Short mmCIF file of C-alpha atoms in Angstrom, two decimals:
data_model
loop_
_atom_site.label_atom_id
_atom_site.label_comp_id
_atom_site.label_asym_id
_atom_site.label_seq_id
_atom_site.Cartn_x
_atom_site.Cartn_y
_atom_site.Cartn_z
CA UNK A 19 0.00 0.00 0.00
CA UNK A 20 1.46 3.70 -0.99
CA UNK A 21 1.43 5.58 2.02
CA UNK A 22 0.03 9.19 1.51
CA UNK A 23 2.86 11.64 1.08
CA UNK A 24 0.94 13.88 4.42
CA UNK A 25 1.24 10.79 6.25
CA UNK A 26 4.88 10.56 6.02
CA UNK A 27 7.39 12.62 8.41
CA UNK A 28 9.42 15.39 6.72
CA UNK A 29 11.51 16.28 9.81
CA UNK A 30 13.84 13.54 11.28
CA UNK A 31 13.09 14.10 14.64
CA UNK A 32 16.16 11.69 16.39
CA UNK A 33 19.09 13.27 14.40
CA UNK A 34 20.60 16.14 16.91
CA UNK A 35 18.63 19.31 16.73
CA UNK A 36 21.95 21.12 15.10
CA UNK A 37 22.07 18.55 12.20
CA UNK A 38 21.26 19.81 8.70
CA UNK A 39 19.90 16.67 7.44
CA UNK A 40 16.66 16.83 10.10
CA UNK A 41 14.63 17.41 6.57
CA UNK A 42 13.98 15.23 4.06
CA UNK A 43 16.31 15.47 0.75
CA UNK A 44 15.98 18.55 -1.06
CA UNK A 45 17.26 16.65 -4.20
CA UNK A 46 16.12 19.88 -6.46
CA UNK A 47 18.72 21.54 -4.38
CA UNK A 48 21.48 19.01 -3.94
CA UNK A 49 21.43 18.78 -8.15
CA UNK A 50 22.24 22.28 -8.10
CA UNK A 51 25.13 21.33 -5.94
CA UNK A 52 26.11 18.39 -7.76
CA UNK A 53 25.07 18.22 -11.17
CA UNK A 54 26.22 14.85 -11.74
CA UNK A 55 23.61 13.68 -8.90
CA UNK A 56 21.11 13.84 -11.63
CA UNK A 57 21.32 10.64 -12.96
CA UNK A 58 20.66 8.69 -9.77
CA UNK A 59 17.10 10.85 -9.02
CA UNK A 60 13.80 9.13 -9.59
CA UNK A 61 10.55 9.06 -7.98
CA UNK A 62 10.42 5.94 -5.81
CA UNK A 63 7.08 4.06 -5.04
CA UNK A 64 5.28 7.15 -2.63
CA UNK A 65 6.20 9.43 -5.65
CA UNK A 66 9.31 10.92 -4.10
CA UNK A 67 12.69 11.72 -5.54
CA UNK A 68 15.34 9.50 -4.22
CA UNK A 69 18.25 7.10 -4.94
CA UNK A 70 18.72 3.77 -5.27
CA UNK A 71 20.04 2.85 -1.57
CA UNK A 72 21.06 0.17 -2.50
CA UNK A 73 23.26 1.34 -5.38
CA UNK A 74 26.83 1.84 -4.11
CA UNK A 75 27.67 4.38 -6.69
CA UNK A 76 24.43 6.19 -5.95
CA UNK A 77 25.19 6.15 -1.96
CA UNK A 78 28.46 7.73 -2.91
CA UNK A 79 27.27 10.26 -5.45
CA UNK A 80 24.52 11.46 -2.76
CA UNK A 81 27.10 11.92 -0.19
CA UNK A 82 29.60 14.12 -2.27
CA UNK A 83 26.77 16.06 -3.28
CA UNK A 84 25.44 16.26 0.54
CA UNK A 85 29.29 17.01 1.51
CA UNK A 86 29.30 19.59 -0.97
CA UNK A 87 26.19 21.32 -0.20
CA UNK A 88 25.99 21.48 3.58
CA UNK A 89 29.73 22.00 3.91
CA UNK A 90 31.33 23.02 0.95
CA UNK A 91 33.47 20.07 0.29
CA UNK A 92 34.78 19.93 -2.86
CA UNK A 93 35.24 16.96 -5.38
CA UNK A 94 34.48 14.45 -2.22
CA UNK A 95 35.29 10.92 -3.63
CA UNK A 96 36.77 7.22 -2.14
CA UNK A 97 38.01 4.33 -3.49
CA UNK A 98 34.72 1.86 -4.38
CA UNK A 99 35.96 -0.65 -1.90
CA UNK A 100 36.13 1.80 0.69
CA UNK A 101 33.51 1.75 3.02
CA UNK A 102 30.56 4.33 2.06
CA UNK A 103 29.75 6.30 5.66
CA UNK A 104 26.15 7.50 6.25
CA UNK A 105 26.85 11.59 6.45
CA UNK A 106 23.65 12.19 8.58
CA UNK A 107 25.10 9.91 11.48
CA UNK A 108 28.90 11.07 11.21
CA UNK A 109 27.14 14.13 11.58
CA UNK A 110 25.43 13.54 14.56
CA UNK A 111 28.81 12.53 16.19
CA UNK A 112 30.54 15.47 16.12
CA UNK A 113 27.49 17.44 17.02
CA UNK A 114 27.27 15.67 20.10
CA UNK A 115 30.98 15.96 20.66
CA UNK A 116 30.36 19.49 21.08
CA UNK A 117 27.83 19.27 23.50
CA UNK A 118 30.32 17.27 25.42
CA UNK A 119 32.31 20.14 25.40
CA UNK A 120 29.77 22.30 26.09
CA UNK A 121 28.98 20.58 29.38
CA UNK A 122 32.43 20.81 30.23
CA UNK A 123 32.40 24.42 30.00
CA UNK A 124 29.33 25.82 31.17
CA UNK A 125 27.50 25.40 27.74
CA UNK A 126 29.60 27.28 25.61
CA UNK A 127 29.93 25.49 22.32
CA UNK A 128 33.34 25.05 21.88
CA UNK A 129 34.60 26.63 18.39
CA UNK A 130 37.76 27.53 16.62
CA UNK A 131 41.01 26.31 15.70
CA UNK A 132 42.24 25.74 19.07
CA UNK A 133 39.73 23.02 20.24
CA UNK A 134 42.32 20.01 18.66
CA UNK A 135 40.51 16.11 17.98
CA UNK A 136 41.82 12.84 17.26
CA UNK A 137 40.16 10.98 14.63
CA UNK A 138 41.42 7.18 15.32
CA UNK A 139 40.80 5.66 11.97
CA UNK A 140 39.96 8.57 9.55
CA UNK A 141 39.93 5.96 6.77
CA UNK A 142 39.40 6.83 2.59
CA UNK A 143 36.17 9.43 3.54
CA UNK A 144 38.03 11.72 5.95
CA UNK A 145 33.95 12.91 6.86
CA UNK A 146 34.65 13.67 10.46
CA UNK A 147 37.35 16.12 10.05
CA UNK A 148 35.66 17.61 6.90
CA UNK A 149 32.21 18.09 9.07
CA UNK A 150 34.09 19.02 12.17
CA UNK A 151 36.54 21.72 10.48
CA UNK A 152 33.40 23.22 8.78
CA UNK A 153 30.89 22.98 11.10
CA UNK A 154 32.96 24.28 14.25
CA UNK A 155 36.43 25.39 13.17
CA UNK A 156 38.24 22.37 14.57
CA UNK A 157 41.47 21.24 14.22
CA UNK A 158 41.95 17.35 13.00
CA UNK A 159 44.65 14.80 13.04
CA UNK A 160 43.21 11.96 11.12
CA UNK A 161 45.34 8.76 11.92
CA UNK A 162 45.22 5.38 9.99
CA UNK A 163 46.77 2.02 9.47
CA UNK A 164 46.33 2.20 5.72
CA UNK A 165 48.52 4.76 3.69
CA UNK A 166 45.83 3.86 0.93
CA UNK A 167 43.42 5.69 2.84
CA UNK A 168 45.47 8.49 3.69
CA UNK A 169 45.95 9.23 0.40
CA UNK A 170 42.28 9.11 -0.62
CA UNK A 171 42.13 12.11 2.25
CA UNK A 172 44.97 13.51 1.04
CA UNK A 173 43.24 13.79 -2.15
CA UNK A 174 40.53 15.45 -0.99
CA UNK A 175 42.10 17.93 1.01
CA UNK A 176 44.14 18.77 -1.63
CA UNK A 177 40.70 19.80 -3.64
CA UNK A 178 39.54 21.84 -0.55
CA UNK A 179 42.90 24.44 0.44
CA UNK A 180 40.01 26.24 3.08
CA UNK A 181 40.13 22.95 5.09
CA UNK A 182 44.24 21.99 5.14
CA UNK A 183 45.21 24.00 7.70
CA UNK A 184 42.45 22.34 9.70
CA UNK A 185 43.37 18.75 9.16
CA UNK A 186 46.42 16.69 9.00
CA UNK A 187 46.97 13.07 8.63
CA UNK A 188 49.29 10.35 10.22
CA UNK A 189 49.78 7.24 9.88
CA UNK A 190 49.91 4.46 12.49
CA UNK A 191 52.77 2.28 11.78
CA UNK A 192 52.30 -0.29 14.42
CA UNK A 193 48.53 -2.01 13.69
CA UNK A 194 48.16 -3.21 17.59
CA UNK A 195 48.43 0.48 18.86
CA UNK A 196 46.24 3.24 19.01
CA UNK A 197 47.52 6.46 20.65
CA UNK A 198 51.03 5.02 20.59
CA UNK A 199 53.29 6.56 17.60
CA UNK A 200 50.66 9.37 16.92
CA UNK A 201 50.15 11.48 19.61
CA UNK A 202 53.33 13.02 19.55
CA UNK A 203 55.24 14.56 23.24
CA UNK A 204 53.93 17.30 25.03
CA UNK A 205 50.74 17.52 22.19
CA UNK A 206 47.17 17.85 23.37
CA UNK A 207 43.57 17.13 22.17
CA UNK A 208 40.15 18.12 23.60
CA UNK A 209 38.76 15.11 21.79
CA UNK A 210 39.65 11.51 20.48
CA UNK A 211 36.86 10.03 18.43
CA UNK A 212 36.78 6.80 16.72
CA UNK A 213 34.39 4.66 14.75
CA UNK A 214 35.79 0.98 15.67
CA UNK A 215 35.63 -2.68 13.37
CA UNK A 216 32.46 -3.70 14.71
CA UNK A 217 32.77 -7.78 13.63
CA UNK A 218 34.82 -9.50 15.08
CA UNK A 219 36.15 -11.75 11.53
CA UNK A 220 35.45 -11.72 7.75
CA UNK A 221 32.88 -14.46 8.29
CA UNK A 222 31.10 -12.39 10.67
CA UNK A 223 31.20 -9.36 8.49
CA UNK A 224 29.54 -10.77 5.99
CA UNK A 225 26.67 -13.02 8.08
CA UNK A 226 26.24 -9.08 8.93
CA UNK A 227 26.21 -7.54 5.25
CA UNK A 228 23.41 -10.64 4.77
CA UNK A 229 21.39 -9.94 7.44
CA UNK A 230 21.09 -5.71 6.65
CA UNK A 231 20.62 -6.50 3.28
CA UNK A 232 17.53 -8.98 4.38
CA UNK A 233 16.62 -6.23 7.11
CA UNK A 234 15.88 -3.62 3.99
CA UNK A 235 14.30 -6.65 2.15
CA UNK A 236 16.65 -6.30 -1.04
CA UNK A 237 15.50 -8.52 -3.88
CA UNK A 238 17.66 -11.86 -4.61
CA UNK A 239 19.79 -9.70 -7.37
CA UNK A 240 20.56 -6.59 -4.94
CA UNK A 241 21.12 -9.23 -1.92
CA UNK A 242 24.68 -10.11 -3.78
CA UNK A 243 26.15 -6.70 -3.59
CA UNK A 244 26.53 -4.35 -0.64
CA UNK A 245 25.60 -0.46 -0.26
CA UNK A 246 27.89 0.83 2.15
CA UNK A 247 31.66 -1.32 1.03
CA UNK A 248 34.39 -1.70 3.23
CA UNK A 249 37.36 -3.04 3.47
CA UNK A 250 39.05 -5.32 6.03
CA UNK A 251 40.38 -3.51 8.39
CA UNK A 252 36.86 -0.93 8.58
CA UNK A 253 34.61 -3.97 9.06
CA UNK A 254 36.70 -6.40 11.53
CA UNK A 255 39.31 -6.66 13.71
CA UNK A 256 40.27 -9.32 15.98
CA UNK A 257 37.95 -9.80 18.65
CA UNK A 258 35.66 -6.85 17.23
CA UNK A 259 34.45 -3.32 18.67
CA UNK A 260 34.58 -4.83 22.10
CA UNK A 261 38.33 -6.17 22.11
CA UNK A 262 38.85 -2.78 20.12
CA UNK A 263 37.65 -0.36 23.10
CA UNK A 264 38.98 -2.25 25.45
CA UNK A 265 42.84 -1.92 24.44
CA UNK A 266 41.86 1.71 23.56
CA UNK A 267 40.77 2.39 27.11
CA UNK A 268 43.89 0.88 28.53
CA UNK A 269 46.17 2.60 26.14
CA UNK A 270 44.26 5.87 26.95
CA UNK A 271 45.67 5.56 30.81
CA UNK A 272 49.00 6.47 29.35
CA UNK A 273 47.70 9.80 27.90
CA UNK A 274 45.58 10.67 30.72
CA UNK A 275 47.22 13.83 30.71
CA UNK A 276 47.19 14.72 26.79
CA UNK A 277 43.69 13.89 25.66
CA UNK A 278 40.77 15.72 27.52
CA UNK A 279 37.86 13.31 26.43
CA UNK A 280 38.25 9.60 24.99
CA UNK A 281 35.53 8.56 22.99
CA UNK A 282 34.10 5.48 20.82
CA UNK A 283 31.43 4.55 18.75
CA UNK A 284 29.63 1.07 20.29
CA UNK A 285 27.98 -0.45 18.10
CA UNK A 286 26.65 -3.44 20.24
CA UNK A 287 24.70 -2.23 23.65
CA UNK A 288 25.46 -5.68 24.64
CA UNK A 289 29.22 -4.52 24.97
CA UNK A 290 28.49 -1.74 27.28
CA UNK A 291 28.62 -3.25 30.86
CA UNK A 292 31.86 -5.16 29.68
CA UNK A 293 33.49 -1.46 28.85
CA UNK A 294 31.84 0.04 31.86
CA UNK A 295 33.91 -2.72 33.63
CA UNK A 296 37.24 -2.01 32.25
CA UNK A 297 36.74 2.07 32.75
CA UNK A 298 36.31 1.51 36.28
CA UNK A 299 39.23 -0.47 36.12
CA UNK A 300 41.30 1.96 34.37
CA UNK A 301 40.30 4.82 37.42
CA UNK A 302 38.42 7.12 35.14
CA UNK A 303 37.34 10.33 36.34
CA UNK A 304 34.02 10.24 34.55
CA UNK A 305 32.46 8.31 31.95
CA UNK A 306 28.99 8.54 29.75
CA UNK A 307 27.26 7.04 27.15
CA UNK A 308 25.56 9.50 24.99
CA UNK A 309 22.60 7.86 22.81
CA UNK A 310 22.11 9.23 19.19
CA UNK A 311 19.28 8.47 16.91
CA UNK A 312 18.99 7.76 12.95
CA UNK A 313 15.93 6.84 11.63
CA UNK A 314 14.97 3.42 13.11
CA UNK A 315 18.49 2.47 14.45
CA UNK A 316 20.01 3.43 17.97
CA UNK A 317 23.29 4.15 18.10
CA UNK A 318 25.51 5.57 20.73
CA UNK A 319 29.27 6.60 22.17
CA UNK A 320 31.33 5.80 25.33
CA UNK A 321 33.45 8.81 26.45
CA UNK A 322 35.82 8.83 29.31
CA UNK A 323 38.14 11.56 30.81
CA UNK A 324 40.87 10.80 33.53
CA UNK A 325 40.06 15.03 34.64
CA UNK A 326 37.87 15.69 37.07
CA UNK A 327 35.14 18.43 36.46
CA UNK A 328 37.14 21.63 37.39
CA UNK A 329 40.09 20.05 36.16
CA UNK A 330 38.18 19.92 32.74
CA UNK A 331 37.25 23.97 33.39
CA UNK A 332 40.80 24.75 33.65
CA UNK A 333 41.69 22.61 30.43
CA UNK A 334 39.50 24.17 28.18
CA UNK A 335 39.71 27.75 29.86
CA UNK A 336 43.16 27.92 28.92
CA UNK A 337 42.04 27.30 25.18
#
C-alpha cells in the first residue's frame, strides 16, 4: 500500500537538533550542488525523488553532493571498496561531541582552531574532520593504518585548500596500537573520536552484510552486492568493537594527561557493561554514554576523561 505523502514525516526528529539533514532530501537543491547527482534521481514508489540505496555508486554520489552542499566540500570521492559512511550519522557525532564540550564548560559550544581532535581511523572518507573543520572550526589529526586511505584524504584535502590547515593526517605504523606513535610529546587534544571494526572476523562481516541486506528486504539480485563497502580492516578486527575499546581504554591511561575526552562509537549495547567494567578499572574520572538516533536504528558513544570536572574547566579555559 502507498502511504500518503501527508502521512509521512518530513523532519527527522532523532538526528541532533543542530544537524542539517533533520529534513527530508531537497534533491532539487542538492542537483544544483552536484550536477552529476542527476542521474541517480527518480521518484520511488510514494512518488518521491530519491536514490537507489542500495546502489553503491548512488550512496556515494549522494554523499559528495550532501558534503558539498551542507559543507562546501569539494570533489568528495573514495576508493569503491572503501567503506561508504552514512553523512547524517557522522554528523550527529561530532554534534554531540560538542555538547560534550559544552557541558564541560558551562555550555559554551566550543569553536575555533584551538579546540584540537583525534580521529582514530579517519579511513578513505576523511567525513569527520571535513564536518568538524566546517561545522565548528576544529582542528583534526586523522590517523590510519592504511597509507591507501590516507591518500584518498589527502586527495581530498588537496581539492579543498580552506580545510588543510584544519586537518592533517598520520599514519599508524604499528597495527596493535592506538595512541602510541601518533600522539606526539607534550601535544594535546580536547577530543579523540573513533568509529571501531564492529565484527569481530570476515565471516562475521559478511553473516552481517546478509542480514542488513535482508533487514531492507533487497530482492535476490541486490542481496549479492553491498551499499555501504568496506574493506578489512573498517569492518573487523580481531575480537571486534569490544576487544577494540577495550585496548583503547587501557592505552588511553598512558595519555591521561594529553587527551581531555576519549571517545568510541559502540555499536553493540550488549558490549556496554563489559566497557563500563574495564573504565572503572582503568580509574576514570568520569564516563557517559551518549545515545544518538537515525531513523529506526540506535546508536551511541562511550566517552571517558581521567580530569575531574574543574580540572576539565581549567583545560579548556586555557584554550
Amino acid at each position: 500500500m502507498t502511504v500518503p505523502k501527508n502521512a509521512r514525516a518530513n523532519t527527522k526528529n532523532q538526528l541532533h537538533p543542530r544537524n542539517k539533514h533533520r529534513q527530508r532530501y531537497d534533491f532539487a537543491a542538492l542537483i544544483a550542488s552536484c550536477p552529476e547527482l542527476k542521474r541517480f534521481v527518480a521518484n520511488n514508489q510514494y512518488g518521491d525523488a530519491s536514490v537507489d540505496f542500495f546502489d553503491p555508486e548512488a550512496v556515494r554520489c549522494l554523499n559528495k553532493a550532501l558534503l558539498q552542499h551542507f559543507y562546501g566540500v569539494k570533489g568528495w570521492t573514495i576508493p569503491k571498496h572503501n567503506l561508504c559512511p552514512p553523512i547524517p550519522g557522522r554528523v550527529d557525532y561530532i554534534h554531540y561531541l560538542a555538547d560534550l564540550l559544552a557541558k564541560s564548560q558551562g555550555g559554551s559550544l566550543p569553536n575555533g582552531s584551538s579546540v584540537r581532535c583525534l580521529d582514530v581511523g579517519v579511513g578513505a572518507n576523511c567525513v569527520y574532520p571535513l564536518v568538524g573543520a566546517s561545522e565548528y572550526g576544529w582542528s583534526f589529526v586523522g590517523s590510519d593504518i592504511e597509507a591507501a586511505s590516507l591518500q584518498s584524504a589527502d586527495h581530498i584535502l588537496a581539492l579543498n585548500p580552506q580545510l588543510q590547515s584544519h586537518i592533517s593526517l598520520r599514519l599508524q605504523s604499528n597495527k596493535k596500537a592506538i595512541f602510541k606513535g601518533v600522539v606526539q610529546a607534550e601535544e594535546r587534544f580536547e577530543l579523540s573520536m573513533s568509529n571501531p571494526p564492529f565484527h569481530r572476523s570476515a565471516a562475521e562481516a559478511q553473516k552481517g552484510s546478509q542480514r542488513k541486506q535482508s533487514n531492507l528486504k533487497a530482492n535476490a539480485k541486490n542481496k549479492q552486492r553491498l551499499n555501504f563497502g568496506g574493506q578489512s580492516n573498517e569492518l573487523w578486527c580481531p575480537g571486534g568493537e569490544l576487544s577494540f575499546i577495550k585496548n583503547m581504554v587501557a592505552e588511553s591511561q598512558q595519555f591521561a594527561q594529553q587527551v581531555l575526552w576519549f571517545t568510541s562509537l559502540v555499536s553493540k549495547e550488549a558490549n556496554l557493561r563489559s566497557i563500563y567494567q574495564v573504565l572503572k578499572q582503568a580509574k576514570v574520572a568520569q564516563y557517559h554514554t551518549v545515545k544518538m538516533g537515525q531513523g529506526n536504528k540506535v546508536s551511541r558513544f562511550v566517552a571517558w576523561s581521567f580530569q575531574s570536572p574543574e580540572q576539565q574547566k581549567q583545560w579548556l579555559a586555557s584554550l
